[in-house]
Coordinates of C-alpha atoms and ligand atoms in Angstrom, one line a residue:
M1 CA -131.7 -98.4 164.8
G2 CA -132.4 -102.1 163.8
N3 CA -130.0 -103.7 161.5
G4 CA -127.8 -100.9 161.5
K5 CA -126.9 -101.3 165.3
W6 CA -126.2 -105.0 164.8
E7 CA -123.7 -103.8 161.9
W8 CA -122.1 -101.3 164.2
E9 CA -121.5 -104.0 166.7
M10 CA -119.9 -106.1 164.0
D11 CA -117.8 -103.3 163.3
A12 CA -116.8 -102.7 166.9
I13 CA -116.0 -106.3 167.4
L14 CA -113.8 -106.3 164.6
T15 CA -112.1 -103.3 165.6
V16 CA -111.3 -104.6 169.0
L17 CA -110.4 -108.0 167.7
N18 CA -107.8 -106.3 165.3
V19 CA -106.8 -103.0 167.2
V20 CA -105.7 -104.6 170.2
L21 CA -102.9 -106.2 168.3
L22 CA -101.4 -102.5 168.3
L23 CA -101.3 -102.4 172.0
G24 CA -98.3 -102.7 174.2
G25 CA -96.0 -103.3 171.4
Y26 CA -97.8 -105.6 168.9
G27 CA -95.7 -105.5 165.6
V28 CA -96.2 -103.7 162.5
A29 CA -97.6 -105.3 159.4
T30 CA -97.5 -104.4 155.8
G31 CA -100.6 -102.4 154.3
G32 CA -100.4 -99.2 156.6
P33 CA -101.5 -99.2 160.3
L34 CA -105.2 -99.4 159.6
A35 CA -105.1 -102.4 157.5
W36 CA -103.3 -104.4 160.1
G37 CA -105.1 -107.6 160.8
L38 CA -104.8 -110.4 163.1
C39 CA -101.3 -110.9 162.7
Y40 CA -100.0 -111.7 166.1
N41 CA -101.7 -113.8 168.7
H42 CA -99.7 -112.5 171.6
E43 CA -98.1 -109.2 172.8
M44 CA -94.7 -108.9 171.1
S45 CA -93.1 -106.8 173.9
P46 CA -94.5 -107.0 177.1
S47 CA -93.5 -104.2 179.6
Q48 CA -94.3 -106.4 182.6
S49 CA -95.6 -109.7 183.5
Y50 CA -99.1 -108.6 184.5
C51 CA -99.0 -110.5 187.8
D52 CA -101.3 -108.8 190.5
S53 CA -100.0 -110.5 193.6
T54 CA -102.6 -109.2 195.7
D55 CA -105.2 -111.5 194.0
Y56 CA -105.7 -114.3 196.2
V57 CA -108.6 -115.8 194.3
Y58 CA -106.4 -116.1 191.2
P59 CA -102.8 -116.3 192.3
C60 CA -100.1 -116.3 189.7
T61 CA -98.4 -119.4 188.8
P62 CA -94.8 -119.0 189.4
G63 CA -92.9 -118.5 186.2
V64 CA -96.0 -117.7 184.3
E65 CA -96.6 -114.4 182.6
Y66 CA -100.1 -113.0 182.0
Y67 CA -99.2 -110.5 179.2
G68 CA -101.8 -110.0 176.4
R69 CA -102.7 -113.0 174.4
G70 CA -105.5 -114.0 172.2
A71 CA -108.0 -112.6 169.6
L72 CA -108.9 -109.9 172.1
P73 CA -106.1 -109.9 174.3
I74 CA -106.2 -111.2 178.0
Y75 CA -104.1 -109.5 180.5
W76 CA -103.4 -109.9 184.1
N77 CA -103.7 -113.2 186.1
Y78 CA -107.0 -112.3 187.4
N79 CA -108.5 -112.2 184.0
Y80 CA -107.0 -115.3 182.7
G81 CA -108.5 -117.0 186.1
T82 CA -111.9 -115.6 185.5
I83 CA -112.0 -116.5 181.8
G84 CA -110.6 -120.0 182.4
E85 CA -113.1 -120.7 185.1
A86 CA -115.8 -119.6 182.7
L87 CA -114.4 -121.8 180.0
K88 CA -113.4 -124.3 182.2
V89 CA -109.9 -124.5 181.1
D90 CA -106.9 -123.9 183.5
L91 CA -105.7 -120.7 181.9
L92 CA -104.1 -119.6 185.4
S93 CA -101.5 -122.4 185.0
H94 CA -101.5 -122.4 180.9
P95 CA -102.2 -119.0 179.6
E96 CA -100.3 -120.0 176.4
Y97 CA -103.2 -122.3 175.5
I98 CA -104.7 -118.9 174.3
E99 CA -101.9 -118.6 171.8
N100 CA -101.8 -122.2 170.8
N101 CA -105.7 -122.8 170.2
A102 CA -107.5 -120.3 168.0
T103 CA -110.9 -121.8 168.7
L104 CA -110.1 -121.3 172.4
A105 CA -109.1 -117.6 171.7
F106 CA -112.2 -116.9 170.1
Q107 CA -114.4 -118.2 172.7
A108 CA -112.4 -116.4 175.2
A109 CA -113.1 -113.2 173.0
I110 CA -116.6 -113.5 172.5
W111 CA -117.0 -114.3 176.2
R112 CA -114.8 -111.1 177.2
W113 CA -117.2 -109.0 174.9
M114 CA -120.3 -110.5 176.4
T115 CA -119.8 -110.7 180.0
P116 CA -119.5 -107.9 182.7
M117 CA -116.2 -108.1 184.7
K118 CA -118.0 -107.2 188.0
K119 CA -121.6 -107.5 189.2
K120 CA -123.5 -104.1 188.3
Q121 CA -121.1 -103.2 185.5
P122 CA -121.8 -103.3 182.0
S123 CA -120.4 -105.8 179.2
A124 CA -118.7 -104.0 176.2
H125 CA -121.8 -105.4 174.4
D126 CA -124.2 -103.5 176.8
V127 CA -122.3 -100.4 176.5
F128 CA -122.1 -100.9 172.5
V129 CA -125.7 -101.6 171.8
G130 CA -126.9 -98.8 174.5
N131 CA -128.1 -101.0 177.0
W132 CA -126.2 -99.4 179.9
K133 CA -127.5 -96.7 181.8
P134 CA -124.5 -94.8 183.7
T135 CA -124.8 -94.7 187.5
K136 CA -123.9 -91.5 189.6
N137 CA -120.5 -93.2 190.1
D138 CA -120.2 -93.4 186.2
T139 CA -120.9 -90.0 185.8
L140 CA -118.5 -88.7 188.3
A141 CA -116.0 -90.9 186.6
K142 CA -116.6 -89.5 183.5
R143 CA -118.0 -92.5 181.8
V144 CA -120.6 -91.9 179.4
P145 CA -122.5 -94.0 176.8
G146 CA -120.4 -94.6 173.7
F147 CA -117.5 -96.1 172.3
G148 CA -115.0 -94.7 174.9
S149 CA -116.8 -96.7 177.4
T150 CA -116.6 -99.8 175.4
I151 CA -112.9 -99.2 175.2
N152 CA -112.7 -98.7 179.0
V153 CA -114.7 -102.0 180.0
L154 CA -112.1 -104.0 177.9
Y155 CA -109.0 -102.2 178.5
G156 CA -109.6 -100.1 181.5
D157 CA -106.5 -97.8 182.6
L158 CA -104.3 -99.7 180.2
V159 CA -105.7 -97.3 177.5
C160 CA -108.0 -95.1 179.3
G161 CA -107.7 -91.9 181.5
Q162 CA -104.1 -91.3 180.3
G163 CA -105.2 -88.3 178.0
D164 CA -105.2 -88.3 174.4
E165 CA -102.8 -91.3 174.3
D166 CA -101.7 -93.3 171.0
S167 CA -103.2 -96.8 171.8
M168 CA -106.5 -95.4 172.6
N169 CA -106.4 -93.1 169.3
N170 CA -105.4 -96.2 167.3
I171 CA -108.7 -97.9 168.6
I172 CA -110.7 -95.1 167.8
S173 CA -108.9 -94.8 164.4
H174 CA -109.6 -98.4 163.5
Y175 CA -113.2 -98.3 164.7
L176 CA -113.9 -95.4 162.0
Y177 CA -111.9 -97.2 159.3
Y178 CA -114.3 -100.1 159.7
L179 CA -117.3 -97.9 159.7
D180 CA -116.0 -96.7 156.4
L181 CA -115.5 -100.1 154.9
M182 CA -119.3 -100.8 156.1
G183 CA -120.6 -97.7 154.6
V184 CA -121.6 -96.2 157.7
G185 CA -121.0 -92.4 158.1
R186 CA -118.1 -91.4 160.6
E187 CA -120.3 -88.6 161.8
Q188 CA -122.9 -91.2 163.1
A189 CA -120.4 -92.6 165.3
G190 CA -120.6 -89.4 167.5
P191 CA -118.2 -86.7 168.6
H192 CA -114.7 -87.4 170.0
E193 CA -115.5 -87.0 173.6
V194 CA -117.9 -90.0 173.1
L195 CA -115.4 -92.1 171.1
S196 CA -112.8 -91.3 173.7
C197 CA -112.0 -92.4 177.1
A198 CA -109.1 -90.1 177.4
E199 CA -110.6 -88.6 180.7
Q200 CA -112.5 -91.5 182.1
E201 CA -111.6 -93.3 185.2
A202 CA -111.3 -97.1 184.5
F203 CA -114.3 -99.3 185.6
N204 CA -111.7 -101.7 187.2
P205 CA -108.4 -99.8 188.0
S206 CA -105.5 -102.3 187.8
S207 CA -103.4 -100.6 190.5
S208 CA -106.1 -101.1 193.2
P209 CA -108.2 -104.2 191.9
A210 CA -110.3 -104.4 195.4
S211 CA -111.4 -100.7 195.0
A212 CA -114.9 -99.9 194.4
S213 CA -115.6 -97.1 191.9
Ligands
NAG301 C1 -108.9 -126.1 171.9 O1 -109.9 -125.5 172.8 C2 -111.1 -126.2 172.4 C3 -112.0 -125.3 173.4 O2 -111.8 -125.4 174.6 C4 -111.1 -127.6 172.8 O3 -112.4 -128.2 172.6 C5 -110.1 -128.3 172.0 O4 -109.8 -129.7 172.1 C6 -108.7 -127.5 171.9 N1 -107.8 -128.1 170.9 C7 -106.7 -128.6 171.1 C8 -105.7 -129.1 170.0 O5 -106.2 -128.6 172.5
NAG302 C1 -119.6 -95.4 194.2 O1 -118.4 -95.0 194.6 C2 -118.2 -94.9 196.1 C3 -116.6 -94.4 196.4 O2 -115.7 -95.1 195.4 C4 -118.4 -96.3 196.4 O3 -118.3 -96.5 197.9 C5 -119.6 -97.0 196.1 O4 -119.7 -98.2 196.4 C6 -119.8 -96.8 194.7 N1 -121.3 -96.9 194.4 C7 -121.7 -98.0 193.5 C8 -123.2 -98.2 193.1 O5 -120.9 -98.5 192.6

């Protein structure tokens, strides 16, 4: 597909950079829902502190909350820990650095887009450009190549496997909106089953981070 693929990937990155702002109570901006931009750099009304106390590699710092922050929001202590280690910044103690430093926020977002969370898993980039071949487990978990699995890599069960849910549909609508802006026909993005992760199991379930799937 040549250049087209690259353009699509830019669309997808723009989509996730923007749309994620709608999750978990990110605020509303003017211009209609599809025109919302990078208006907030942290989750407006976190529903929880996103501390997984069973994680001994990246234990939560007392009093610190790991709600979504950044251009492509990071959630959970273990994700702040992993990304902080990669970028050599102590995000486990100072997740607020992501809110205060735009350079760091975008470094984290690009790292997150390009890096698989676990060995043998694809990155969002891998799924998006079609490098990823589903394993038997993936197929059993209904993870098929397509935009839905890209959402799954980035958000897991925060968005996926919850049925036809608003936060997922917002992401898909934004993606299609960007395709329109770039003059790529929506029909080329594939059918709803491929765009959606409504029925998929998360690559990394948040409730049982140690389990293999
Ligand atoms: C922001 O983060 C970048 C990348 O880690 C770092 O080089 C820079 O010093 C930081 N800026 C401030 C003001 O802390
Ligand atoms: C597939 O899933 C099973 C059951 O969850 C797990 O034990 C196994 O390690 C998985 N295989 C791979 C290659 O991830």
